[in-house]
Coordinates of C-alpha atoms in Angstrom, one line a residue:
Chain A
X1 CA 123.7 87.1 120.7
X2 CA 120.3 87.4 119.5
X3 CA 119.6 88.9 115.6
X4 CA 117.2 88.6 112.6
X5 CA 116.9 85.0 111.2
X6 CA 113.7 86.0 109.1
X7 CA 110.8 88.5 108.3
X8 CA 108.0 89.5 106.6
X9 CA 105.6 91.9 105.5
X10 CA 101.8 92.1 104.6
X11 CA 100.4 95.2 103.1
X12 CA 96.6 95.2 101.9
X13 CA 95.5 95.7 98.2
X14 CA 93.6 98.4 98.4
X15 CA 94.4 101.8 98.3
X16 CA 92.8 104.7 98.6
X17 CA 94.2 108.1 98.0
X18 CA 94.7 111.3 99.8
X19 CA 93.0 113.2 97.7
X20 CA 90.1 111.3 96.9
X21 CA 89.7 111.3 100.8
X22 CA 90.0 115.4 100.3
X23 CA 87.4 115.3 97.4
X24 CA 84.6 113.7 100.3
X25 CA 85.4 116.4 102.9
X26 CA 85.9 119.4 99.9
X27 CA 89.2 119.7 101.1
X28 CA 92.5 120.7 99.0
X29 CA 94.0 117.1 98.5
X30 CA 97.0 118.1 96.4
X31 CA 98.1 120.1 98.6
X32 CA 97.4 117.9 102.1
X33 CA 99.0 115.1 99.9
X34 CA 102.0 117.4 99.3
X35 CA 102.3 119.2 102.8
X36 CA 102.2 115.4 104.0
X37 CA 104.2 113.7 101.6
X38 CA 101.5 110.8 101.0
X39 CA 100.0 110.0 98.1
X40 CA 97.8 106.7 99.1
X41 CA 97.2 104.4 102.1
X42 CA 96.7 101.0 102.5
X43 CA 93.6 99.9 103.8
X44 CA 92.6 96.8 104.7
X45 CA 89.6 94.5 103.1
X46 CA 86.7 94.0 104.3
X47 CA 87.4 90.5 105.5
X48 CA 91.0 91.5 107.2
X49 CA 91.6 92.9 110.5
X50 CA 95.1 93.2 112.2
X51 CA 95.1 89.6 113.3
X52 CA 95.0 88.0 109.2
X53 CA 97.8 90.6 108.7
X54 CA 99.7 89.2 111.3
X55 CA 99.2 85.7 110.1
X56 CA 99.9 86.7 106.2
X57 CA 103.5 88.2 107.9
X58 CA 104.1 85.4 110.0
X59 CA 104.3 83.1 107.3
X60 CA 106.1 84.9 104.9
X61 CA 109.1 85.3 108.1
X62 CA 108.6 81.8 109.4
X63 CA 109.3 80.6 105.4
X64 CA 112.7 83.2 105.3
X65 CA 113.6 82.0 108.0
X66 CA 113.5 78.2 107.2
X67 CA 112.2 76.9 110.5
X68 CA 108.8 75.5 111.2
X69 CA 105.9 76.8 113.2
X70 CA 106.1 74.5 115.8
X71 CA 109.9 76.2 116.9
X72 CA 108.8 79.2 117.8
X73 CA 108.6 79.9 121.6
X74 CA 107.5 82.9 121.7
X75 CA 105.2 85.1 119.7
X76 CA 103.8 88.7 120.4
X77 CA 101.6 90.7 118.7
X78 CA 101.9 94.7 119.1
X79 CA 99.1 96.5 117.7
X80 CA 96.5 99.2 118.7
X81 CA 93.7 97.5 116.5
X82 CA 94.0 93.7 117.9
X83 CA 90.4 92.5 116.8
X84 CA 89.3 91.2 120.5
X85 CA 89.9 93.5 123.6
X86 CA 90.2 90.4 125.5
X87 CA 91.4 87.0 123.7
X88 CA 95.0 87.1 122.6
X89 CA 95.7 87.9 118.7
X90 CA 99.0 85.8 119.6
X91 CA 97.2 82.5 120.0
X92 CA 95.3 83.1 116.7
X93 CA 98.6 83.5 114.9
X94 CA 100.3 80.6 116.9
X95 CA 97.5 78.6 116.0
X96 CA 97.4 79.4 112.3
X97 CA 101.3 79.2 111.9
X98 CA 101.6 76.1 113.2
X99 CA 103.5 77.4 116.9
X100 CA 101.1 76.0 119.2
X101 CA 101.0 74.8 121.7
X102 CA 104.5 75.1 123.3
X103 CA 105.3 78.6 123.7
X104 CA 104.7 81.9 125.0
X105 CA 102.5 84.5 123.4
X106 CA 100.9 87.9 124.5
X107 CA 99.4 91.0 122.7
X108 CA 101.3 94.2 123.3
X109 CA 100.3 97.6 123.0
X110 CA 102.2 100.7 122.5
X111 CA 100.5 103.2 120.1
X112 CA 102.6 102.5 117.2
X113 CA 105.9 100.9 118.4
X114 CA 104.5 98.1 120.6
X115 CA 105.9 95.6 118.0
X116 CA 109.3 96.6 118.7
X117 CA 109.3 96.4 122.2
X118 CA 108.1 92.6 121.5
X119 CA 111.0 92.2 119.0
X120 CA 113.3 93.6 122.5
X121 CA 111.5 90.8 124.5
X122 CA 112.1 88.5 121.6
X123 CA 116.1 89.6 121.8
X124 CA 116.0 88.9 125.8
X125 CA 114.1 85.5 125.7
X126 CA 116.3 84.2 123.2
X127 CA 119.7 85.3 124.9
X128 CA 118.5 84.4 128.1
X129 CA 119.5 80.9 129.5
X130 CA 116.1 80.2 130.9
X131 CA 113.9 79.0 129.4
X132 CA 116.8 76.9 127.6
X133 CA 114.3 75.1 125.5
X134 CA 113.1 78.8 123.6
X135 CA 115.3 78.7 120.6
X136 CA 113.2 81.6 118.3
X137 CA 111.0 83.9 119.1
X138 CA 108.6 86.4 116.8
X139 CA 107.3 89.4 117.5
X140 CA 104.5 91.3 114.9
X141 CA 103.8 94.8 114.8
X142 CA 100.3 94.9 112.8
X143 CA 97.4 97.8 112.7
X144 CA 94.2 98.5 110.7
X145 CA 95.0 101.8 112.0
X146 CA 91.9 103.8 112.3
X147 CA 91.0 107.4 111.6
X148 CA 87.6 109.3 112.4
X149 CA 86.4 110.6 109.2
X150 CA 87.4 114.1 108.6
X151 CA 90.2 114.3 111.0
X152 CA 93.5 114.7 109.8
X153 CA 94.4 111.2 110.8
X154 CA 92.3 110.0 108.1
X155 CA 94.3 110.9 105.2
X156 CA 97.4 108.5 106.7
X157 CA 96.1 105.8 109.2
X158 CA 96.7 102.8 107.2
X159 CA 96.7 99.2 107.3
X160 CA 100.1 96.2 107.3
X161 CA 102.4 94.4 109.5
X162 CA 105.6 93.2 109.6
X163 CA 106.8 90.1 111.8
X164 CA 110.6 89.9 112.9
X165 CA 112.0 86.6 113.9
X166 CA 115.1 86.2 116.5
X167 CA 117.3 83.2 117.0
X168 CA 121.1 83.2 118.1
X169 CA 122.4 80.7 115.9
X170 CA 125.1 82.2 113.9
X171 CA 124.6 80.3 110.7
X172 CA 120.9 81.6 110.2
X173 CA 121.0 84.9 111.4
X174 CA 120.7 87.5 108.7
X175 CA 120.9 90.7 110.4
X176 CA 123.2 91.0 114.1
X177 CA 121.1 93.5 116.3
X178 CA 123.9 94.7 118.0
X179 CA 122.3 96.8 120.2
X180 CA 119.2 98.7 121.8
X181 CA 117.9 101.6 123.5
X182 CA 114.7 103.3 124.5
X183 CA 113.6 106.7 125.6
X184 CA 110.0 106.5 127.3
X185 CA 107.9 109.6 129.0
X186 CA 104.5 110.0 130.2
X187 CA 103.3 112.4 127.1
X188 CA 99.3 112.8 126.4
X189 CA 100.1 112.8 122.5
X190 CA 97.6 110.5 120.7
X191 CA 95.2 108.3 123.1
X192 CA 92.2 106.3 122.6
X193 CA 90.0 105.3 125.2
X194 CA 88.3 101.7 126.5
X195 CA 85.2 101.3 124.4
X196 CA 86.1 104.2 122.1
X197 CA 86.3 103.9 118.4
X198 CA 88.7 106.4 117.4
X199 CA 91.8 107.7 118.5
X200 CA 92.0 111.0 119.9
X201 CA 94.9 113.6 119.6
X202 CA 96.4 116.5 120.8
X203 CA 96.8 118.4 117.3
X204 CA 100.1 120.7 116.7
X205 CA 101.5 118.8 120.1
X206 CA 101.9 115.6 118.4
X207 CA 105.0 117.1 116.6
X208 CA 108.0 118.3 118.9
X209 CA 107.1 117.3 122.2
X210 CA 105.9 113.9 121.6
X211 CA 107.5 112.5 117.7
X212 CA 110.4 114.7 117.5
X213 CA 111.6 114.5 121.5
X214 CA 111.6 110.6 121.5
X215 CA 113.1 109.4 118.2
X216 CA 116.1 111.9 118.7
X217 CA 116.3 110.9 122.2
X218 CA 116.2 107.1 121.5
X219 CA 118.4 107.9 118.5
X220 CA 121.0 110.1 120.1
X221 CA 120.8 107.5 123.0
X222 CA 121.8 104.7 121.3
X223 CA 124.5 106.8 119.0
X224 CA 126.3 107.5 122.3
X225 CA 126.3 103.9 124.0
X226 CA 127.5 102.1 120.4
X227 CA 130.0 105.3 119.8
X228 CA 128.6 106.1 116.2
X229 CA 127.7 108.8 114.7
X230 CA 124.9 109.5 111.6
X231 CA 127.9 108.7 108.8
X232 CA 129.3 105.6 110.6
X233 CA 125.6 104.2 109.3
X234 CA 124.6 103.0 105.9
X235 CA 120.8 103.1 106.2
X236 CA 118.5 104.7 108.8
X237 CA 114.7 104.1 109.3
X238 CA 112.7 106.1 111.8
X239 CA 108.8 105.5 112.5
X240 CA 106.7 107.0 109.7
X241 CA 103.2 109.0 110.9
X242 CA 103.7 110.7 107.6
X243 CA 106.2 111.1 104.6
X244 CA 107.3 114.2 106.4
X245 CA 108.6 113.5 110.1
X246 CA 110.8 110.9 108.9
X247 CA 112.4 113.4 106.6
X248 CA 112.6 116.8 109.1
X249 CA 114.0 113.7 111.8
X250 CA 116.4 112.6 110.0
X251 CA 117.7 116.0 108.9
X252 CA 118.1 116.7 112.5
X253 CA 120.1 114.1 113.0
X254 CA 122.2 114.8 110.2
X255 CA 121.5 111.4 108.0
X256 CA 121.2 112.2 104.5
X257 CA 118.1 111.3 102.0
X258 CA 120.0 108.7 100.5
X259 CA 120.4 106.8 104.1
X260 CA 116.7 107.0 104.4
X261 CA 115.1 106.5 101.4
X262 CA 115.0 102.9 101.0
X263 CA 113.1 102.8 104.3
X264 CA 110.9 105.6 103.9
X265 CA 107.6 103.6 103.0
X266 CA 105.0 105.9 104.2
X267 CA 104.4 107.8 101.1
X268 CA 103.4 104.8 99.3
X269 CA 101.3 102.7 101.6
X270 CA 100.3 105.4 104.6
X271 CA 100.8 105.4 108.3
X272 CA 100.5 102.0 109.6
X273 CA 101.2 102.1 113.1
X274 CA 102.9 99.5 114.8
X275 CA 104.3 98.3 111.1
X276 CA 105.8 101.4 110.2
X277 CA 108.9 101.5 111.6
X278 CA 109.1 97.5 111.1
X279 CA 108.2 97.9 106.9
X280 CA 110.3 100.6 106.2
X281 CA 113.4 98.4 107.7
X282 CA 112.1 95.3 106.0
X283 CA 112.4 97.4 103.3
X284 CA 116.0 98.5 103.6
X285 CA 116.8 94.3 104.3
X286 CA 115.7 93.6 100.9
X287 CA 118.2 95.7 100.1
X288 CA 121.2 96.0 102.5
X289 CA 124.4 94.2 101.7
X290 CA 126.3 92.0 104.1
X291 CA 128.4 94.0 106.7
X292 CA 125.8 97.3 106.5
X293 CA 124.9 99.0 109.1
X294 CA 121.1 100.2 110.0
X295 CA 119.6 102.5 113.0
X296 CA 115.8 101.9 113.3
X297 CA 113.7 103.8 115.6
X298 CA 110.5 102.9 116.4
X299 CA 108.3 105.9 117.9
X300 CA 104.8 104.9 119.7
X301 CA 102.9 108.0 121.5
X302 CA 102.2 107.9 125.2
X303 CA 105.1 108.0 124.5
X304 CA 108.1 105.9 123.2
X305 CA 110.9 105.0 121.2
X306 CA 113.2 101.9 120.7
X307 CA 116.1 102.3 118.8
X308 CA 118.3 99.2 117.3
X309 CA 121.5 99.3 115.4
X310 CA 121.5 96.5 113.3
X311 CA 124.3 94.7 110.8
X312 CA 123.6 92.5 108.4
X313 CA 125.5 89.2 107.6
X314 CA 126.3 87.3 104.6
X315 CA 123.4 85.3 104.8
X316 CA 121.1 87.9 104.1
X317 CA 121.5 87.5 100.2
X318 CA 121.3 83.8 100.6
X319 CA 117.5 84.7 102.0
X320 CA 116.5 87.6 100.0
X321 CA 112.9 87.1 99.8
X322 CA 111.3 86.9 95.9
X323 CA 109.1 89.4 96.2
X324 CA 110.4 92.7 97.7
X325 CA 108.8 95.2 100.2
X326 CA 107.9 97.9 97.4
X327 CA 107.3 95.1 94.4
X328 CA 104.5 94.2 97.1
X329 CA 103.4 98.0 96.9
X330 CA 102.8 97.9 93.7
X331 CA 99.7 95.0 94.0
X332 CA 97.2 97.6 94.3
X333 CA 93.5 98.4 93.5
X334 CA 92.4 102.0 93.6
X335 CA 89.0 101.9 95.7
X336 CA 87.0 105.2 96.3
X337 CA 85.4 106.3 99.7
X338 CA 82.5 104.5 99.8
X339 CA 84.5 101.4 99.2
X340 CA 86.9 102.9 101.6
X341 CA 84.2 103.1 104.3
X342 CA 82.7 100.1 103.7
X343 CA 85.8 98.5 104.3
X344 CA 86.6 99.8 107.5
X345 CA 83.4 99.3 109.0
X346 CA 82.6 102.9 108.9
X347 CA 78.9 102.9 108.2
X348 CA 76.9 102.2 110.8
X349 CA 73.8 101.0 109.8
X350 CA 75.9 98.0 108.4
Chain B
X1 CA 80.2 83.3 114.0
X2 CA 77.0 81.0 112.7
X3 CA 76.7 77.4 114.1
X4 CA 78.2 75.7 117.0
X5 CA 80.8 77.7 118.9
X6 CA 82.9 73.9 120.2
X7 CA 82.2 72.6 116.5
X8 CA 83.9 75.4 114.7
X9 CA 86.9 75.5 117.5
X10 CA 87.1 71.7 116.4
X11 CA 87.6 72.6 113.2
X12 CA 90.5 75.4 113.7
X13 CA 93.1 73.5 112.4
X14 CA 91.3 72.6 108.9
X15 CA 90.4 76.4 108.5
X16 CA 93.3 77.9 109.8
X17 CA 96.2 75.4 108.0
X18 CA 94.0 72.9 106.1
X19 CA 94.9 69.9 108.5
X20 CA 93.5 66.6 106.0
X21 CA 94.4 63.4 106.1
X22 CA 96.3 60.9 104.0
X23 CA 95.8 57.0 103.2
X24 CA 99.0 55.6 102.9
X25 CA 97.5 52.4 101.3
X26 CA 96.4 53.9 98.4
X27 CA 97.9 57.6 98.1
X28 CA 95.5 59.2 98.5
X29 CA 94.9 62.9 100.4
X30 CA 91.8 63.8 102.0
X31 CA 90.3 67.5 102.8
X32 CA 88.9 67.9 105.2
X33 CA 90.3 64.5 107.2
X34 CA 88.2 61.4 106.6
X35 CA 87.7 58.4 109.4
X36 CA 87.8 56.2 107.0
X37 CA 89.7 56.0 103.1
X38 CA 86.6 55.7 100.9
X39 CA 88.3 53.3 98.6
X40 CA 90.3 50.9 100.7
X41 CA 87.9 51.0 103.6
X42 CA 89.2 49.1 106.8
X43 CA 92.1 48.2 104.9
X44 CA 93.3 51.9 104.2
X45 CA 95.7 53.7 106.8
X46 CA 95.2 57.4 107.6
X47 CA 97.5 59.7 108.5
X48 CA 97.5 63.3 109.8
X49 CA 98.9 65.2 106.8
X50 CA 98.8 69.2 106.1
X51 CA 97.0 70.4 102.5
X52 CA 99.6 72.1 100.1
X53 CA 99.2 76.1 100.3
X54 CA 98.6 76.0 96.2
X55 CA 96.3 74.7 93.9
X56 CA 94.1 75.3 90.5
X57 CA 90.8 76.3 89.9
X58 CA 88.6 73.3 88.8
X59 CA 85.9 75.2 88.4
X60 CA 84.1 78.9 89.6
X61 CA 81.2 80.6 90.0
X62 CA 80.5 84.3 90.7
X63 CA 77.8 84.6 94.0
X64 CA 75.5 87.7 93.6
X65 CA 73.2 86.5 96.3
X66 CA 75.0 85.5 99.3
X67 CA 74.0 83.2 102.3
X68 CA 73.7 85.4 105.8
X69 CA 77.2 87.0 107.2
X70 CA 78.3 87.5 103.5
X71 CA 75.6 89.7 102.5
X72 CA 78.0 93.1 101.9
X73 CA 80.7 90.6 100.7
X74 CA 78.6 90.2 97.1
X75 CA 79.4 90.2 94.1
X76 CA 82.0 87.4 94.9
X77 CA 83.8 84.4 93.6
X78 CA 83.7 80.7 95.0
X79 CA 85.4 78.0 93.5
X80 CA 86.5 74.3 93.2
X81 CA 90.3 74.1 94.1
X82 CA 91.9 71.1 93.2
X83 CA 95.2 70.9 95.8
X84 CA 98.6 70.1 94.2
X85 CA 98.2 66.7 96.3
X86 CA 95.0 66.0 94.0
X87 CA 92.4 67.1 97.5
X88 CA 89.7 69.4 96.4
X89 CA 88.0 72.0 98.5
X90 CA 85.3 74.7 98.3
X91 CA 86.5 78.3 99.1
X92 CA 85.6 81.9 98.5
X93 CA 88.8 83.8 95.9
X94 CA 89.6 87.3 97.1
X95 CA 92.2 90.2 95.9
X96 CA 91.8 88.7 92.6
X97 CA 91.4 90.4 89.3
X98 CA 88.0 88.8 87.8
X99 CA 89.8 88.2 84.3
X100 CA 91.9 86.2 85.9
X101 CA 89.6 83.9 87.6
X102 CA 89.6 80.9 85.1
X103 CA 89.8 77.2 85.4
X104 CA 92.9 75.9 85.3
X105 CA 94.2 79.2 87.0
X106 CA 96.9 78.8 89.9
X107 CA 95.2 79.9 93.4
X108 CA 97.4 80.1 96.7
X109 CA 95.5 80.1 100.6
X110 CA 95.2 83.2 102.5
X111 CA 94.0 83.7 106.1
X112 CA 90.8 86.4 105.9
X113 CA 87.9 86.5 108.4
X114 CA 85.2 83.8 107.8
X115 CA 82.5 85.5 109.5
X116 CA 82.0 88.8 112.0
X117 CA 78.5 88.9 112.3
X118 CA 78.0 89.7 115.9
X119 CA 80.0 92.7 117.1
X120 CA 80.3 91.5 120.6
X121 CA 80.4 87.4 119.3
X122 CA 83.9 85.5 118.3
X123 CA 85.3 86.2 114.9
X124 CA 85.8 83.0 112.4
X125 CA 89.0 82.9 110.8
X126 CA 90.2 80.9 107.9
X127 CA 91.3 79.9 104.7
X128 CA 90.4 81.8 101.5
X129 CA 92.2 81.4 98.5
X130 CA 93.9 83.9 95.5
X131 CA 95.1 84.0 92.2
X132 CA 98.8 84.4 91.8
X133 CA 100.3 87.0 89.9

């Protein structure tokens, strides 16, 4: 059965806080930063776009993993900021990572939890007995996330990615993904348009309808069909738009702050879409011990949610990565808004 | 992108992985890959061979003025990176404190966007290099 034989993360250097976003549109930052529960986001440099991300991940996962490029038979790339509307991110990172040219790749797009449904396809491609040849198979969730100035988007939509590798051999396999479940409705949530630069959404309606409806239907979901419950779980990670969904989520599923916390990423590094979900549980596999167990849910508006429950093995402190997920957090640079805009190619007459 | 859209595609595996070369006759590793070894000539052998992902900074310089496409990139540093193989190469430094930008300072490759100069043109990824905390 398929599982986790490697991943990794990329989060951008700079950061830019929520209340030095505030202090542009005279707003009160300390307390959006509060009522959020963000402090900063990560954005991305001026040179990086979803696509570098992806490749910075890649490698760090293909190296964990301790297989080469060229093994990989599938790759896919979920984001809602892949650099080209038409020409594949996947064949960028393929190429870059050494993958190419014998496999499959696509981009995916889900809002923010397209990169899980490519870590399901992953799961299915590598269990499946055709194509026999397709031993591993990667899938990326990665976003420069973007927010119109002014909105409230702004003060979360980050930048990062995280890239999960499957294989089935037992022997390199660090985390079992025992099993998965989605929960998907037409929902008008959060939308952006062909040719349009920012996202558009639908305010207050984001929150129970859309976010709160699909998590604790994927989660409840995928309780029922593995016969746990919230306590049978040692860690729990649910997609992150702000520091404070994850929280009132989790609460209603009765998981306590200590199963979440170690997954909880947003406060630190901002909403960052299709790598939310996947940071915050690369985060809690830095720090899970062989035999715990882990829900993730992934939550992507339109509107979706995947849910895994995960075990890890005894190999995952033989491939503990040096560097973890929040020592990466900490290489930072404070940049103000003009660097901010600059940046994300906000200024027009550029 | 500037220059040739097939020359640049040509060179996608020395941007993107830093593809060389590598004379077997006399040791020696080439970036980016040369037709022929420059010392043992028509008696050197070359083989594909991939660049190591670390190196040092032979020497820097700090670009106030820069060539077209990297104009809102300035002030920014460029150096001389000589490979853990001995190879040198040319290549912008990024995320990197500028204290910390010295020769003989330990560098590591990053993929970043080369150039995005046309909004509706192809984007030019590749290698840039930073330091290592």
């Amino acid at each position: 059965m398929a599982g986790i034989i490697g991943y990794g993360v990329y989060v951008p250097k700079n950061r830019i806080t929520v209340e030095e976003i505030a202090r542009v549109w005279k707003k009160d930052g300390k307390a959006i930063s509060k009522g959020l529960n963000v402090k900063e986001k990560a954005v991305a440099a001026y040179d990086e776009d979803a696509c570098t991300m992806a490749v910075e991940a890649a490698r760090r996962a293909v190296s964990q993993a301790g297989i080469e490029g060229k093994q990989l038979g599938a790759i896919y790339v979920g984001s809602e900021s892949h650099p080209y509307a038409v020409k594949p991110t996947a064949s960028i990172v393929a190429d870059a990572i050494g993958a190419s040219p014998e496999l499959t790749a696509a981009d995916l797009e889900f809002a923010c939890k397209a990169g899980t449904a490519g870590m399901q396809m992953c799961m299915a491609l590598v269990d499946s007995p055709v194509p026999e040849w397709l031993e591993y198979g990667m899938s990326i969730g990665t976003d420069t996330a973007q927010g119109r100035p002014n909105d409230a988007l702004e003060f979360t939509a980050a930048s990062g990615g995280a890239a999960y590798i499957m294989g089935k051999k037992k022997e390199e396999i660090l985390a079992n993904i025992l099993d998965t479940y989605s929960y998907t409705t037409d929902t008008p949530d959060f939308w952006r348009r062909q040719h349009a630069e920012f996202p558009r959404h639908a305010g207050r309606f984001t929150g129970e309808p859309a976010y709160f409806k699909h998590v604790i239907g994927a989660a409840k979901g995928m309780m029922e069909r593995v016969k746990m419950q919230a306590k049978d779980f040692d860690y729990a990670v649910f997609h992150q738009p702000n520091g404070k969904f994850p929280i009132k989520v989790a609460k209603m599923l009765d998981f306590s702050m200590e199963q979440i916390e170690q997954g909880l990423t947003t406060p630190f590094i901002g909403n960052t879409y299709s790598g939310s979900m996947m940071i915050g549980l690369a985060s809690i596999l830095d720090k899970a011990k062989k035999g715990d167990k882990i829900l993730a849910v992934s939550y992507g508006s339109g509107a979706g949610s995947d849910a895994f429950v995960i075990e890890t093995t005894e190999n995952i402190e033989k491939k503990r990565h040096k560097k973890s997920v929040f020592e990466m957090f900490e290489e930072k640079e404070y940049i103000d808004y003009a660097e901010y805009a600059k940046c994300r190619k906000k200024l027009k007459s550029m | 992108m500037n220059g040739s859209l097939p020359l640049i595609w040509r060179k996608f595996g020395e941007r993107y992985d830093l593809d060389g070369n590598f004379c077997e006759t006399c040791k020696t590793a080439y970036f980016p890959a040369r037709a022929v070894c420059q010392k043992c000539r028509r008696k050197g052998k070359l083989v594909a061979q991939k660049m190591p992902k670390t190196g040092t900074i032979i020497s820097f310089t700090e670009l106030s003025a820069g060539p077209a496409g990297f104009e809102h990139e300035v002030p920014y540093f460029i150096a001389i990176i000589e490979l853990e193989n001995k190879a040198r190469l040319l290549s912008q430094i990024v995320d990197s404190e500028k204290e910390k930008i010295k020769i003989g300072t330990k560098v590591e490759k990053v993929f970043r966007k080369i150039s995005d100069i046309d909004p509706e043109g192809p984007i030019a990824y590749g290698y840039k290099f930073k330091v290592v905390d």
